[in-house]
PDB file of C-alpha atoms in Angstrom:
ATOM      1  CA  UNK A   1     -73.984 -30.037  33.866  1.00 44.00           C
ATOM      2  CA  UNK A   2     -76.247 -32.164  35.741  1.00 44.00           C
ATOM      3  CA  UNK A   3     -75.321 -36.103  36.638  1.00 36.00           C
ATOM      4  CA  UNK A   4     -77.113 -37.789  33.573  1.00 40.00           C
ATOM      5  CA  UNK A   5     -75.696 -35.413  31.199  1.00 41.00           C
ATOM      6  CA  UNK A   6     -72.550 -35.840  32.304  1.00 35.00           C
ATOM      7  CA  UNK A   7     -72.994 -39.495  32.075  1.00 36.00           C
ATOM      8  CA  UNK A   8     -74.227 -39.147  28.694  1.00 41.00           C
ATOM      9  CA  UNK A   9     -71.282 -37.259  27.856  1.00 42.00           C
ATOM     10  CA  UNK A  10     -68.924 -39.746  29.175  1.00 42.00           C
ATOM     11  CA  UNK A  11     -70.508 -42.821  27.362  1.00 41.00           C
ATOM     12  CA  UNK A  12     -69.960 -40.829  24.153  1.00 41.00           C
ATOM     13  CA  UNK A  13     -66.456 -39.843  24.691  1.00 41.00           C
ATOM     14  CA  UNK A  14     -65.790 -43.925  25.458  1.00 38.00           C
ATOM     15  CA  UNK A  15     -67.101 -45.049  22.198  1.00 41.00           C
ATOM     16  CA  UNK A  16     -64.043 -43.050  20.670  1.00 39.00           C
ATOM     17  CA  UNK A  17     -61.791 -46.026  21.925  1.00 34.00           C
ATOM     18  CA  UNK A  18     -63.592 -47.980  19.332  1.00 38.00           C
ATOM     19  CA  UNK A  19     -63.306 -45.622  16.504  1.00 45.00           C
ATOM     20  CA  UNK A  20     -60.841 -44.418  14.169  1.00 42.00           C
ATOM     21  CA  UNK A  21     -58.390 -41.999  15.996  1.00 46.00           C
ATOM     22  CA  UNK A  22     -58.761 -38.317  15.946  1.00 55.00           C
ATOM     23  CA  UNK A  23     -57.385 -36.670  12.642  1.00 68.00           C
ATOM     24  CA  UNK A  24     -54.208 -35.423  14.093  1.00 68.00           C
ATOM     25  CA  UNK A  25     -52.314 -34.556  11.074  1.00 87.00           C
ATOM     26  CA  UNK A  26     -54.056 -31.724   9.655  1.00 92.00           C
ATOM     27  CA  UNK A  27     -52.719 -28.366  11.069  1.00 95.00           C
ATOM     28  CA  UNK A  28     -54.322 -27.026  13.477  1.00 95.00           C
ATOM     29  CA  UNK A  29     -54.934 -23.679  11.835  1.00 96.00           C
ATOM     30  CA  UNK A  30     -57.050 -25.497   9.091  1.00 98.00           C
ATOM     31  CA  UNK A  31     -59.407 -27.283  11.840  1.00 97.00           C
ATOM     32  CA  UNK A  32     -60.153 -24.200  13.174  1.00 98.00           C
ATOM     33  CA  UNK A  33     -62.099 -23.113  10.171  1.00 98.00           C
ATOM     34  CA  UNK A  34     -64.147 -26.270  10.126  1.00 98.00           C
ATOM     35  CA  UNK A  35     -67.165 -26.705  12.240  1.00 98.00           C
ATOM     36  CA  UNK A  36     -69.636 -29.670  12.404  1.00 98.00           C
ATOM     37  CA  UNK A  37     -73.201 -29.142  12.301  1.00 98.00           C
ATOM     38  CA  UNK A  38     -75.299 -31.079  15.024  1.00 98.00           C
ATOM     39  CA  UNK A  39     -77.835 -32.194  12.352  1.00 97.00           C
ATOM     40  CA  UNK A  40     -75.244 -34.594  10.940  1.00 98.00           C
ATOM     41  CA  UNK A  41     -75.846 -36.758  14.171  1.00 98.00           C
ATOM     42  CA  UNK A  42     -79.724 -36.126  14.441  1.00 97.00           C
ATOM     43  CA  UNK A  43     -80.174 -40.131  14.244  1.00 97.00           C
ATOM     44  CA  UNK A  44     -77.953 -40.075  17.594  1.00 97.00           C
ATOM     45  CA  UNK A  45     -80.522 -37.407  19.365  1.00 97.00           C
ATOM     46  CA  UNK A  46     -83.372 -37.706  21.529  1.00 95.00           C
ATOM     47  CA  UNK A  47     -86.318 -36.820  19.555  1.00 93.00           C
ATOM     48  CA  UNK A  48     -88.158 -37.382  15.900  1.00 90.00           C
ATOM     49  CA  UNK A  49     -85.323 -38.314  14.187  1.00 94.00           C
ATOM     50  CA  UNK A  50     -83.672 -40.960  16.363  1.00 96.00           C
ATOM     51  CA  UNK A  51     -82.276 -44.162  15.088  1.00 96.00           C
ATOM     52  CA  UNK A  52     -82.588 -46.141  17.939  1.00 96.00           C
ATOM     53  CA  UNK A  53     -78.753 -48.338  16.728  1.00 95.00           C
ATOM     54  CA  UNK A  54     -77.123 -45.227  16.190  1.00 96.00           C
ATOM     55  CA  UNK A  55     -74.374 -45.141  18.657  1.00 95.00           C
ATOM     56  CA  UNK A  56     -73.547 -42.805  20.818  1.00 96.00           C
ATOM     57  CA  UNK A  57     -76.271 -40.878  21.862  1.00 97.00           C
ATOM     58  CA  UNK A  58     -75.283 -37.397  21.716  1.00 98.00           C
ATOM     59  CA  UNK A  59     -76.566 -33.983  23.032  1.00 98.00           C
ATOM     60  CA  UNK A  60     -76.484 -30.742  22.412  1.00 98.00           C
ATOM     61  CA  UNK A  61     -74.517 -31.019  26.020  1.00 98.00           C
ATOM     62  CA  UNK A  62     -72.174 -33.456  24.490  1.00 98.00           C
ATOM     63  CA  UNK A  63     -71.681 -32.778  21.459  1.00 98.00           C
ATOM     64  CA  UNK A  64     -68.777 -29.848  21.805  1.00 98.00           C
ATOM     65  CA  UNK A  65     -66.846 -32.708  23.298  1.00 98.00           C
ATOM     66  CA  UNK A  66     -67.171 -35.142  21.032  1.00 98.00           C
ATOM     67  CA  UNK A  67     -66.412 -33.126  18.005  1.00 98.00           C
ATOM     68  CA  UNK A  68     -62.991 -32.015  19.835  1.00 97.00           C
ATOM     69  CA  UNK A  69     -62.145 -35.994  21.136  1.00 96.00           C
ATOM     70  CA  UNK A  70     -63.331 -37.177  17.483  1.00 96.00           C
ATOM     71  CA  UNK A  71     -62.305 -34.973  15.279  1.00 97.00           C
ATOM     72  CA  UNK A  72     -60.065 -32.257  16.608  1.00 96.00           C
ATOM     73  CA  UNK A  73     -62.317 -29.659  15.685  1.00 98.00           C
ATOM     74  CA  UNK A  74     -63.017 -26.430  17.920  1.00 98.00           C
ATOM     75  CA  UNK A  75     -66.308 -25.233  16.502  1.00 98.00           C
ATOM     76  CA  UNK A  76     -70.108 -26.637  16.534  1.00 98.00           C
ATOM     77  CA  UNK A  77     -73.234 -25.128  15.154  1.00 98.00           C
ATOM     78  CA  UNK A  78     -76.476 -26.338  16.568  1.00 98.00           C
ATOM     79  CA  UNK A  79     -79.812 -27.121  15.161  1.00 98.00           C
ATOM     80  CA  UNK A  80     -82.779 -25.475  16.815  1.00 98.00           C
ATOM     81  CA  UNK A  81     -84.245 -29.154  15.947  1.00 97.00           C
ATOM     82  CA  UNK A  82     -82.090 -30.733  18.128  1.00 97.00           C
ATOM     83  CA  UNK A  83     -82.394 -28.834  21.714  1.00 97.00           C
ATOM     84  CA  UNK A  84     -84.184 -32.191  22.966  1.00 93.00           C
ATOM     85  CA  UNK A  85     -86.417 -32.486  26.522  1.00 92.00           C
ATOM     86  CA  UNK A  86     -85.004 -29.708  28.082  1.00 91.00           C
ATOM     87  CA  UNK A  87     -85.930 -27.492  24.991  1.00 96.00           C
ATOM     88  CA  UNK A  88     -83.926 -23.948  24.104  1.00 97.00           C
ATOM     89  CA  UNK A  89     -84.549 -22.466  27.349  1.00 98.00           C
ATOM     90  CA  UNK A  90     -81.996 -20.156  28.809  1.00 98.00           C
ATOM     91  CA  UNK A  91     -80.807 -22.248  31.278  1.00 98.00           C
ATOM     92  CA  UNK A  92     -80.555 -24.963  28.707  1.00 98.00           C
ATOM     93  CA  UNK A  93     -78.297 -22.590  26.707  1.00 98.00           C
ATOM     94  CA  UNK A  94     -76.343 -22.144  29.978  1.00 98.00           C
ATOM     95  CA  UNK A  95     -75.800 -25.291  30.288  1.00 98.00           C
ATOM     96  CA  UNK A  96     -75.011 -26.312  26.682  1.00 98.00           C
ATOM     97  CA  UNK A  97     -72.224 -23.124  26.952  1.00 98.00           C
ATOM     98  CA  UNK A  98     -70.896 -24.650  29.974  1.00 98.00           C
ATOM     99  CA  UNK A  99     -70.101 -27.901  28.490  1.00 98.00           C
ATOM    100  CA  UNK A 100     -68.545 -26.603  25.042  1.00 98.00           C
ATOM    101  CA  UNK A 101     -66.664 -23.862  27.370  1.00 98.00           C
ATOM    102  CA  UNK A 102     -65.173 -27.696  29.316  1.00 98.00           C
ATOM    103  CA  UNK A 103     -64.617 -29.275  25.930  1.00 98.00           C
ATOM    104  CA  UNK A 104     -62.844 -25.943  24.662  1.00 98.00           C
ATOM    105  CA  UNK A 105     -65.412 -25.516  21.478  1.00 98.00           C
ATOM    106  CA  UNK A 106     -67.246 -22.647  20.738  1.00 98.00           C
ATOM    107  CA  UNK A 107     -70.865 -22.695  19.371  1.00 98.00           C
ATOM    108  CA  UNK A 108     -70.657 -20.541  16.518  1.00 98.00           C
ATOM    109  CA  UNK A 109     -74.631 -20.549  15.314  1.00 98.00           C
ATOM    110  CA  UNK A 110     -77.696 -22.271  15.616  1.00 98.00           C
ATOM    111  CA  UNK A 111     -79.862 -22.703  12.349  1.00 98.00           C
ATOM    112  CA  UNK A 112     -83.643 -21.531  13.799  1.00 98.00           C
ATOM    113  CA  UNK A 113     -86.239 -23.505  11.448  1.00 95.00           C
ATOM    114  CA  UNK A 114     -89.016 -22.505  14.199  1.00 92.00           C
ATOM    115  CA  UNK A 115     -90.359 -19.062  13.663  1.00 93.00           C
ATOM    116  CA  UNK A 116     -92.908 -16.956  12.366  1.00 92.00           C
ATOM    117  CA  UNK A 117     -92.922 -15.484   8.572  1.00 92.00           C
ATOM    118  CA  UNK A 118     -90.064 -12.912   8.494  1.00 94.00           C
ATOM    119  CA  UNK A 119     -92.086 -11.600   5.377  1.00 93.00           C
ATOM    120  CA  UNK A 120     -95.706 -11.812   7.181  1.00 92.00           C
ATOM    121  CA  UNK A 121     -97.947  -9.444   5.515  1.00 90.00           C
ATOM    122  CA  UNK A 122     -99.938  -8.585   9.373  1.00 94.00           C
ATOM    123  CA  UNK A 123     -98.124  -5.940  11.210  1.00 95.00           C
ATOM    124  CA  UNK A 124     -98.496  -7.637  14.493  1.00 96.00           C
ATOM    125  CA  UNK A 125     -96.876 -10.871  12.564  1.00 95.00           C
ATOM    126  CA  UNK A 126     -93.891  -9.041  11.483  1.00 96.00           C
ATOM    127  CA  UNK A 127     -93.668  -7.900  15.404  1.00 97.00           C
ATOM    128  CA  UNK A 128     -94.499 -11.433  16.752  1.00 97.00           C
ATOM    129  CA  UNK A 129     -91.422 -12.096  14.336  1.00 97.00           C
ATOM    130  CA  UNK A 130     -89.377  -9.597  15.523  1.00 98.00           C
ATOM    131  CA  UNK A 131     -89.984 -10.169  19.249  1.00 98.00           C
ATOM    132  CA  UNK A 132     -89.007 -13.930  18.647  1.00 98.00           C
ATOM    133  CA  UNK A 133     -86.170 -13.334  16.434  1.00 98.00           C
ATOM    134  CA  UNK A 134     -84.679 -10.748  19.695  1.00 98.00           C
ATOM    135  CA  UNK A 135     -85.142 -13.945  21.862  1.00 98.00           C
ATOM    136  CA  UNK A 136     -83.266 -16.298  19.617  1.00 98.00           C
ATOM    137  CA  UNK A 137     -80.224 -13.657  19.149  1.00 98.00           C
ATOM    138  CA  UNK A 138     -80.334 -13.213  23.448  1.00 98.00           C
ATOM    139  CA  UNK A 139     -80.165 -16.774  23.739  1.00 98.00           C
ATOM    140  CA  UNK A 140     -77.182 -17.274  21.034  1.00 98.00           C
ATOM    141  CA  UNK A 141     -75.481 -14.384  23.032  1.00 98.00           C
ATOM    142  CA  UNK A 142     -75.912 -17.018  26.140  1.00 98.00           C
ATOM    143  CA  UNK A 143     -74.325 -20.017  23.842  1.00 98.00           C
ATOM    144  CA  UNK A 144     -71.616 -17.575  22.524  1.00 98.00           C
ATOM    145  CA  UNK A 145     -72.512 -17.397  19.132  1.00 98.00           C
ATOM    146  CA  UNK A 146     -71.450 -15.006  16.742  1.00 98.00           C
ATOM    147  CA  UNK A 147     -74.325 -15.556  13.911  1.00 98.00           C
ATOM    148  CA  UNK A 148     -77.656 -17.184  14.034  1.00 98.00           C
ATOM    149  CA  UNK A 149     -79.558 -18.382  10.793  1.00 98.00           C
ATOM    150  CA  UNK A 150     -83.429 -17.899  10.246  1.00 97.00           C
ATOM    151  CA  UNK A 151     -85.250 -18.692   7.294  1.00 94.00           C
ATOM    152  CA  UNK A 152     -87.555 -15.461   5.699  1.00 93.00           C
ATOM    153  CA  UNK A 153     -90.187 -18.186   4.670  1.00 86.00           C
ATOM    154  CA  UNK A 154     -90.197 -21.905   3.315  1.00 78.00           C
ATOM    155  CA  UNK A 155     -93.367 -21.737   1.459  1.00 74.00           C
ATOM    156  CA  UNK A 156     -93.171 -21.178  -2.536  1.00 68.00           C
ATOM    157  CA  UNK A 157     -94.914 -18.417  -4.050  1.00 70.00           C
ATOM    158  CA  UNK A 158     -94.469 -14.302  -3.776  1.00 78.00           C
ATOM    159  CA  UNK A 159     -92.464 -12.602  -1.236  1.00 84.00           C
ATOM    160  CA  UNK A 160     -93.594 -10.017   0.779  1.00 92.00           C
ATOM    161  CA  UNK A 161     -90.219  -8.329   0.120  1.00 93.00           C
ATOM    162  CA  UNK A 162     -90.481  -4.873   1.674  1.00 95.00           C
ATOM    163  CA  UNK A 163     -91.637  -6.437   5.249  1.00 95.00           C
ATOM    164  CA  UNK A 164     -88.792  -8.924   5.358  1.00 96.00           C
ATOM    165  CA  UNK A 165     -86.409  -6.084   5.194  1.00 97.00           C
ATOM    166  CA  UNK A 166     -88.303  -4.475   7.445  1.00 97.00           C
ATOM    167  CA  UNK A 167     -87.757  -7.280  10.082  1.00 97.00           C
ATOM    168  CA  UNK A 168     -84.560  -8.394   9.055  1.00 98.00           C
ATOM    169  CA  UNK A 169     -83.230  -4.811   9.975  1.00 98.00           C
ATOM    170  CA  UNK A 170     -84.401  -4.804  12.887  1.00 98.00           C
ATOM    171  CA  UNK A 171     -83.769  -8.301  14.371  1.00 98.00           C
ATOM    172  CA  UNK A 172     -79.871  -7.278  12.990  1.00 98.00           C
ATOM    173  CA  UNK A 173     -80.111  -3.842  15.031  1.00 98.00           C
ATOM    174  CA  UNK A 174     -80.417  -5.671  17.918  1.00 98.00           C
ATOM    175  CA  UNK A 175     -77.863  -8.574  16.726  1.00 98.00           C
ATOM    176  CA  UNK A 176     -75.827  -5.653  16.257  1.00 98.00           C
ATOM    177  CA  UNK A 177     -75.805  -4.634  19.796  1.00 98.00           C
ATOM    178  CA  UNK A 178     -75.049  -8.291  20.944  1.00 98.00           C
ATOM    179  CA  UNK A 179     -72.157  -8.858  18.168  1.00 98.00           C
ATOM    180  CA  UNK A 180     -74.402 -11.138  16.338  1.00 98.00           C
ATOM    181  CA  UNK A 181     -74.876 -11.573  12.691  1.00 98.00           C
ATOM    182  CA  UNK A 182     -78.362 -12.788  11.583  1.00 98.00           C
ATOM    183  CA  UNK A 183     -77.640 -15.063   8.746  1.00 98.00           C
ATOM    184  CA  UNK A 184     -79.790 -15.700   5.202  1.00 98.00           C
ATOM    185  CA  UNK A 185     -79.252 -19.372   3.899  1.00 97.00           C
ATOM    186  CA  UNK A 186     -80.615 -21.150   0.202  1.00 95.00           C
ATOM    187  CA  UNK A 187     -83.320 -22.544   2.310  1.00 88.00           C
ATOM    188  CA  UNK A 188     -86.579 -22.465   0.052  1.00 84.00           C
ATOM    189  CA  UNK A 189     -89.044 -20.095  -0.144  1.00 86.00           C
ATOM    190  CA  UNK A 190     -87.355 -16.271  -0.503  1.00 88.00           C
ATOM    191  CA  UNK A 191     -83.738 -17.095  -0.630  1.00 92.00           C
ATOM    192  CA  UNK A 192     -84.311 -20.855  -2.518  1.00 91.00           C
ATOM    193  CA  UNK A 193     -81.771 -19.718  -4.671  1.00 94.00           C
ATOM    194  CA  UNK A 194     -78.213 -18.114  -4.587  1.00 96.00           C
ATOM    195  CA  UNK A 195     -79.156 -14.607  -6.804  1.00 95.00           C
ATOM    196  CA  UNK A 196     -82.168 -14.176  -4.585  1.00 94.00           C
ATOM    197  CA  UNK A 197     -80.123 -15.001  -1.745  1.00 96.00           C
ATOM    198  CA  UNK A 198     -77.801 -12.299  -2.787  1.00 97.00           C
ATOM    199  CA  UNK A 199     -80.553 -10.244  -3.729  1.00 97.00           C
ATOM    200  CA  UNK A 200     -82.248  -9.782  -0.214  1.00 97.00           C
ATOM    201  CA  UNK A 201     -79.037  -9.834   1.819  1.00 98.00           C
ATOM    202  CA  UNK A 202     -78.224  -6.410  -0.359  1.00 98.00           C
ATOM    203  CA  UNK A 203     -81.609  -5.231  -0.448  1.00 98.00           C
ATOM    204  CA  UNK A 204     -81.314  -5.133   3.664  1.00 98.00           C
ATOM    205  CA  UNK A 205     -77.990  -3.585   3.289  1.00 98.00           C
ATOM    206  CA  UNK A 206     -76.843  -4.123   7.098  1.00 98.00           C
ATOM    207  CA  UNK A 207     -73.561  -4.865   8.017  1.00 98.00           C
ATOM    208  CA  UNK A 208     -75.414  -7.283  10.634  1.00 98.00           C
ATOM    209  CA  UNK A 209     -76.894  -9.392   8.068  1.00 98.00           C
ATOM    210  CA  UNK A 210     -75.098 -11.897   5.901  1.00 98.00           C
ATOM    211  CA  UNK A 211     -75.153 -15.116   4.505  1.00 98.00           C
ATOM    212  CA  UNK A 212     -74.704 -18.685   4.939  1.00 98.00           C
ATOM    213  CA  UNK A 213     -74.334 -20.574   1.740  1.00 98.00           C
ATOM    214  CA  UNK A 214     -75.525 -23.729   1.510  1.00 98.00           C
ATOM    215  CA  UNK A 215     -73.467 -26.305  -0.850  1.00 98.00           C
ATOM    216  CA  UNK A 216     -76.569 -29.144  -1.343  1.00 95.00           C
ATOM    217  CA  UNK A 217     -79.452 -26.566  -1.411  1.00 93.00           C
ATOM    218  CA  UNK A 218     -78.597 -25.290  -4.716  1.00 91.00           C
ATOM    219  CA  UNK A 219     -80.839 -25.793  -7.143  1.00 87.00           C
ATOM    220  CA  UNK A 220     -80.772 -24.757 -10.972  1.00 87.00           C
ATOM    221  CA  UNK A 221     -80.761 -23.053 -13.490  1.00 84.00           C
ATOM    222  CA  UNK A 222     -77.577 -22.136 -13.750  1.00 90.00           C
ATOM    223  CA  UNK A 223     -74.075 -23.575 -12.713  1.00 96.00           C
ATOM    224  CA  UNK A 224     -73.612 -24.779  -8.716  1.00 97.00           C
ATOM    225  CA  UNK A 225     -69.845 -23.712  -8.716  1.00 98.00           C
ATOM    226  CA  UNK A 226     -70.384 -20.174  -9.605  1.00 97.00           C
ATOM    227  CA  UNK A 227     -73.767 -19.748  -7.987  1.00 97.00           C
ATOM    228  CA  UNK A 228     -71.379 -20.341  -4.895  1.00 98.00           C
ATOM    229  CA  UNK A 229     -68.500 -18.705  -6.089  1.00 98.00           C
ATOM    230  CA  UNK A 230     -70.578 -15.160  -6.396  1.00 98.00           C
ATOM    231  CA  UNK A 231     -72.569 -15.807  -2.619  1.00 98.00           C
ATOM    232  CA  UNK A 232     -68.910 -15.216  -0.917  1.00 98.00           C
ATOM    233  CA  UNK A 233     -69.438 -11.675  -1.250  1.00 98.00           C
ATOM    234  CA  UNK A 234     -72.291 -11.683   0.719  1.00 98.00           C
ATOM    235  CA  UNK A 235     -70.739 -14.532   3.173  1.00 98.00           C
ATOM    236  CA  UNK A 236     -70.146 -15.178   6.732  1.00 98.00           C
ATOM    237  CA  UNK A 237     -70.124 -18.596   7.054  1.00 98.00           C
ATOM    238  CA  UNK A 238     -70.532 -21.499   4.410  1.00 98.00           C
ATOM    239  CA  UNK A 239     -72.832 -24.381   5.527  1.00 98.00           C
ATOM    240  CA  UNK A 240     -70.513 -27.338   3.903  1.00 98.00           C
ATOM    241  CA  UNK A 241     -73.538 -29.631   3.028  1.00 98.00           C
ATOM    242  CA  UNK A 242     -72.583 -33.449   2.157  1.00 97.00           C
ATOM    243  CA  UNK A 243     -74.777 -35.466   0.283  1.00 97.00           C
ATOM    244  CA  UNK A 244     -73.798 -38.980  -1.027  1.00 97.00           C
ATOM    245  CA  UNK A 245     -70.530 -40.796   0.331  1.00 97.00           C
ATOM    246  CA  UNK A 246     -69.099 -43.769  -1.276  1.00 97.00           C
ATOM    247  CA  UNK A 247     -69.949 -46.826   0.638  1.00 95.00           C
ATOM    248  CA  UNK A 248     -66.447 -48.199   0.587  1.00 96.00           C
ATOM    249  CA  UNK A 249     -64.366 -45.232   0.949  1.00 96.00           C
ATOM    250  CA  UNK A 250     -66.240 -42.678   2.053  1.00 97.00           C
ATOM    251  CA  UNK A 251     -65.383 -40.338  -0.711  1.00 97.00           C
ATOM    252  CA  UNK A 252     -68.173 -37.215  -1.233  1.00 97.00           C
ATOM    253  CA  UNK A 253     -69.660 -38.330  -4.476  1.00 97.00           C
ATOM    254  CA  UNK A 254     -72.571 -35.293  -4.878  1.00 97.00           C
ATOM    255  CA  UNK A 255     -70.701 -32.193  -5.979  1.00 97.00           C
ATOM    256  CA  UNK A 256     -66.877 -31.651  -6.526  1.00 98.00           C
ATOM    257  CA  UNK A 257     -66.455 -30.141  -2.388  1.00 98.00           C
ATOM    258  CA  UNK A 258     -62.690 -29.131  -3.134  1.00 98.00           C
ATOM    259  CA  UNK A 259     -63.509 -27.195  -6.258  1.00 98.00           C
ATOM    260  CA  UNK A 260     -66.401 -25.565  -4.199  1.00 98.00           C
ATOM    261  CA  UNK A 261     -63.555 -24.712  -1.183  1.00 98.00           C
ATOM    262  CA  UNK A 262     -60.827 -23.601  -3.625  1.00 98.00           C
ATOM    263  CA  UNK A 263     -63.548 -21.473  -5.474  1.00 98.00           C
ATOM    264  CA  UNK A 264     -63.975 -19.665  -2.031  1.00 98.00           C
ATOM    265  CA  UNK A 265     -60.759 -18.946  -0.902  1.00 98.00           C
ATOM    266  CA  UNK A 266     -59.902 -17.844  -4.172  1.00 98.00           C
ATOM    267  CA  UNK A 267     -62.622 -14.630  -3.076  1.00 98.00           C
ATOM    268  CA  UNK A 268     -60.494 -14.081  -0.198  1.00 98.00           C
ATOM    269  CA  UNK A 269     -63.444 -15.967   2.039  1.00 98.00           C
ATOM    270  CA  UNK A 270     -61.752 -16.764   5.327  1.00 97.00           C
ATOM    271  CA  UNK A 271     -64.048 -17.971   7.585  1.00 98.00           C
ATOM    272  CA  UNK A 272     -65.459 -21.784   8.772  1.00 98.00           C
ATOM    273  CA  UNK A 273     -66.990 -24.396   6.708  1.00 98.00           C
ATOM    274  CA  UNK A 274     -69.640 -25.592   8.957  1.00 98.00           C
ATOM    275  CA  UNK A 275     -70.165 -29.777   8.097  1.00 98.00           C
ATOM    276  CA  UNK A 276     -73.651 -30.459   7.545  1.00 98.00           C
ATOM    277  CA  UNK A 277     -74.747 -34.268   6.582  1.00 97.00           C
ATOM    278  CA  UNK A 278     -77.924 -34.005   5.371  1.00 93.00           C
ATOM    279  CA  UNK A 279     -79.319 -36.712   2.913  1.00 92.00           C
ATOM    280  CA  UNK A 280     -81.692 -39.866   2.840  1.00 87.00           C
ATOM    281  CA  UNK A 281     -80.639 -42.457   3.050  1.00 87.00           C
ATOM    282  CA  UNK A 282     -77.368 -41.200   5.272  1.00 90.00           C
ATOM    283  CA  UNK A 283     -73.984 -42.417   5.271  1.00 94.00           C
ATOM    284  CA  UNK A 284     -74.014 -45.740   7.198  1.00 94.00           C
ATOM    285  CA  UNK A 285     -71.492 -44.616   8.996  1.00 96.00           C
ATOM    286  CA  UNK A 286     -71.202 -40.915  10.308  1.00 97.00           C
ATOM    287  CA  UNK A 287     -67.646 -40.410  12.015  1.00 97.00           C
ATOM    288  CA  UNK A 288     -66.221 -41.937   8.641  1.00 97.00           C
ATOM    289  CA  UNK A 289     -68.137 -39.069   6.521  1.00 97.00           C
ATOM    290  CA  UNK A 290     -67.425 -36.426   8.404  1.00 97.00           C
ATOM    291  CA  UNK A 291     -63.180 -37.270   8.464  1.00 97.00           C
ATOM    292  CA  UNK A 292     -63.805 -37.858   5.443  1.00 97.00           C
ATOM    293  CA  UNK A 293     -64.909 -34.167   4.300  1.00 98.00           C
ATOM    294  CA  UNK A 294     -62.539 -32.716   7.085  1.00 98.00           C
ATOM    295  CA  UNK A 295     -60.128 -34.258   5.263  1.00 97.00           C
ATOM    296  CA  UNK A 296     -61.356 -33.227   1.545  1.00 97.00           C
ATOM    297  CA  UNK A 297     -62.103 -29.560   2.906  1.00 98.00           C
ATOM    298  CA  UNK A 298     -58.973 -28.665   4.536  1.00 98.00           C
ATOM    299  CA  UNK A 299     -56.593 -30.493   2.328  1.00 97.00           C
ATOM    300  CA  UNK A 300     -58.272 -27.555  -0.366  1.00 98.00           C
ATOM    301  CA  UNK A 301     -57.080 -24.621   2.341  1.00 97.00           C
ATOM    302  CA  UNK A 302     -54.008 -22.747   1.790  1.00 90.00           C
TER     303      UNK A 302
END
C-alpha cells in the first residue's frame, strides 16, 4: 500500500472516533455471514458518483478496514464501478488484497457491470465475452474471491438464450479451475426477474454457476417474499439490497428484510447477506443504515 493510500486509510479509520461504536454485541458467528457492498459508500469514492460532503473518503484500499473498525464485519464485495484512478488492474487487485489481508476481511465478489453481451448473437462477441469474463475471474482469484457477478445483458427485449449458456459454461469452466463461482443476479434484461433468473441458472446446469438474489430488484407480478424464497435453491450469495430508511430511526421501511432472512434460512441457505444501499435519494446518513440492517439481518439468524 503506497503512502497516500495509507493515509487515506488512516483518515477513514479516525472518523470512527466520531461515530457510533462498532456493533459489538452481535455474535460473532452472525457477522460473519454479513458482508457490505462497496456501492453503499459510492458518494464517499473518487469518481462519478462522489458527494463531495460525504465523509470519509473511502477506497477500494480502505474499505476492508473500515467495514471491520465500523462495523465488525469480516467480508466486503466490491463494485467494478468503484476501482477509481488506478482502475482494476492486477496490481491494483494486489494491492486492494493486501490491505483487506491487514484489515483481516476477505473480498468475497465483485459485481462486473462492464462487459460485453454474454448473449451476443456474433461468434467473435460471445469470445470477446468469454476472453473478458476469464480476465475478471483471474483477477478475483488475485482479490481472493470466491464468486464474481456479471450481468447476461441489461437491455429489454429477446434473449439470445442458447449463446448465453454457451458463454456462461465456459467462463464457469474456467471459474471452476480457480474455485470461483460466476454468479447470475435480478439485474434487468435476461434474469430481470426471479423465475427467469432461476430459469437460466438451470438451463446452464454447472455447479460453477449460481445466483445472487437481489432483495430491491424484484419486480412483479407475483409476490417478492416467495419470488425470493424459491431463488435459494439456486443461491450462493444474497445481495441484501436496502431501499428507504426512516429518517429518525433508521428503520428499513421498503420490504419486510427479516421476513426475507427468516424465509431463507428456513431453505437451509447458509451463506452471507451481502449489504447493498442502493436508492435515490440515499439515507442521509450511511454508517446509521447499514447498523441498522446488520442489526435487522442478524437479529433474524438462528
Amino acid at each position: 500500500m503506497d503512502r497516500r493510500h495509507f493515509l487515506a486509510s488512516g483518515t477513514a479509520l479516525l472518523a470512527l472516533s466520531a461515530r457510533a461504536q462498532p456493533i459489538d454485541d452481535t455474535p460473532a458467528r452472525k457477522l460473519a455471514r454479513i458482508a457490505i457492498s462497496s456501492s453503499s459508500y459510492r458518494a464517499n469514492y473518487e469518481g462519478r458518483f462522489n458527494v463531495a460532503t460525504a465523509m470519509p473518503k473511502l477506497s477500494h484500499r480502505s474499505l476492508p478496514a473500515y467495514a471491520r473498525e465500523r462495523f465488525g464485519v469480516t467480508k466486503v464485495e466490491l463494485w467494478d464501478q468503484q476501482f477509481g484512478p488506478a482502475g482494476h488492474s492486477f496490481a491494483e487487485c494486489r494491492a486492494i488484497r493486501a490491505a483487506a489481508d491487514a484489515a483481516g476481511v476477505q473480498v468475497i465478489s465483485v459485481e462486473v457491470e462492464d462487459m460485453p453481451r454474454i448473449d451476443a448473437a456474433d461468434a467473435d462477441d460471445r469470445a470477446q465475452a468469454v476472453a473478458e469474463g476469464k480476465v475478471w475471474l483471474d483477477k478475483a482469484r488475485v482479490l481472493g474471491c470466491t464468486s464474481m457477478r456479471f450481468n447476461v445483458n441489461r437491455s429489454r427485449g429477446e434473449i439470445n438464450r442458447d449463446a448465453a449458456i454457451a458463454v456462461l459454461r465456459q467462463m464457469a469452466d474456467h471459474g471452476g479451475k480457480l474455485g470461483i463461482i460466476v454468479l447470475l443476479e435480478n439485474h434487468g434484461g435476461a434474469t430481470s426477474t426471479i423465475p427467469s433468473l432461476i430459469s437460466l441458472v438451470k438451463a446452464v446446469n454447472h455447479p460453477f454457476v449460481r445466483a445472487e438474489p437481489d432483495w430491491g430488484a424484484w419486480s412483479p407480478p407475483g409476490d417478492r417474499y416467495e419470488a425470493m424464497k424459491s431463488a435459494m435453491a439456486v443461491a450462493h450469495i444474497v445481495s441484501a439490497k436496502g431501499l428507504v430508511f426512516d429518517p429518525e430511526s433508521y428503520v428499513h421501511t421498503s420490504f419486510d428484510a427479516t421476513r426475507l432472512v427468516r424465509d431463507a434460512e428456513a431453505t437451509g441457505f447458509k451463506g452471507v447477506y451481502s449489504i447493498e444501499l442502493y436508492n435515490n435519494p440515499a439515507p442521509a446518513d450511511t454508517d446509521r443504515a447499514i447498523a441498522s440492517y446488520i442489526r435487522t439481518i442478524t437479529a433474524a439468524l438462528a
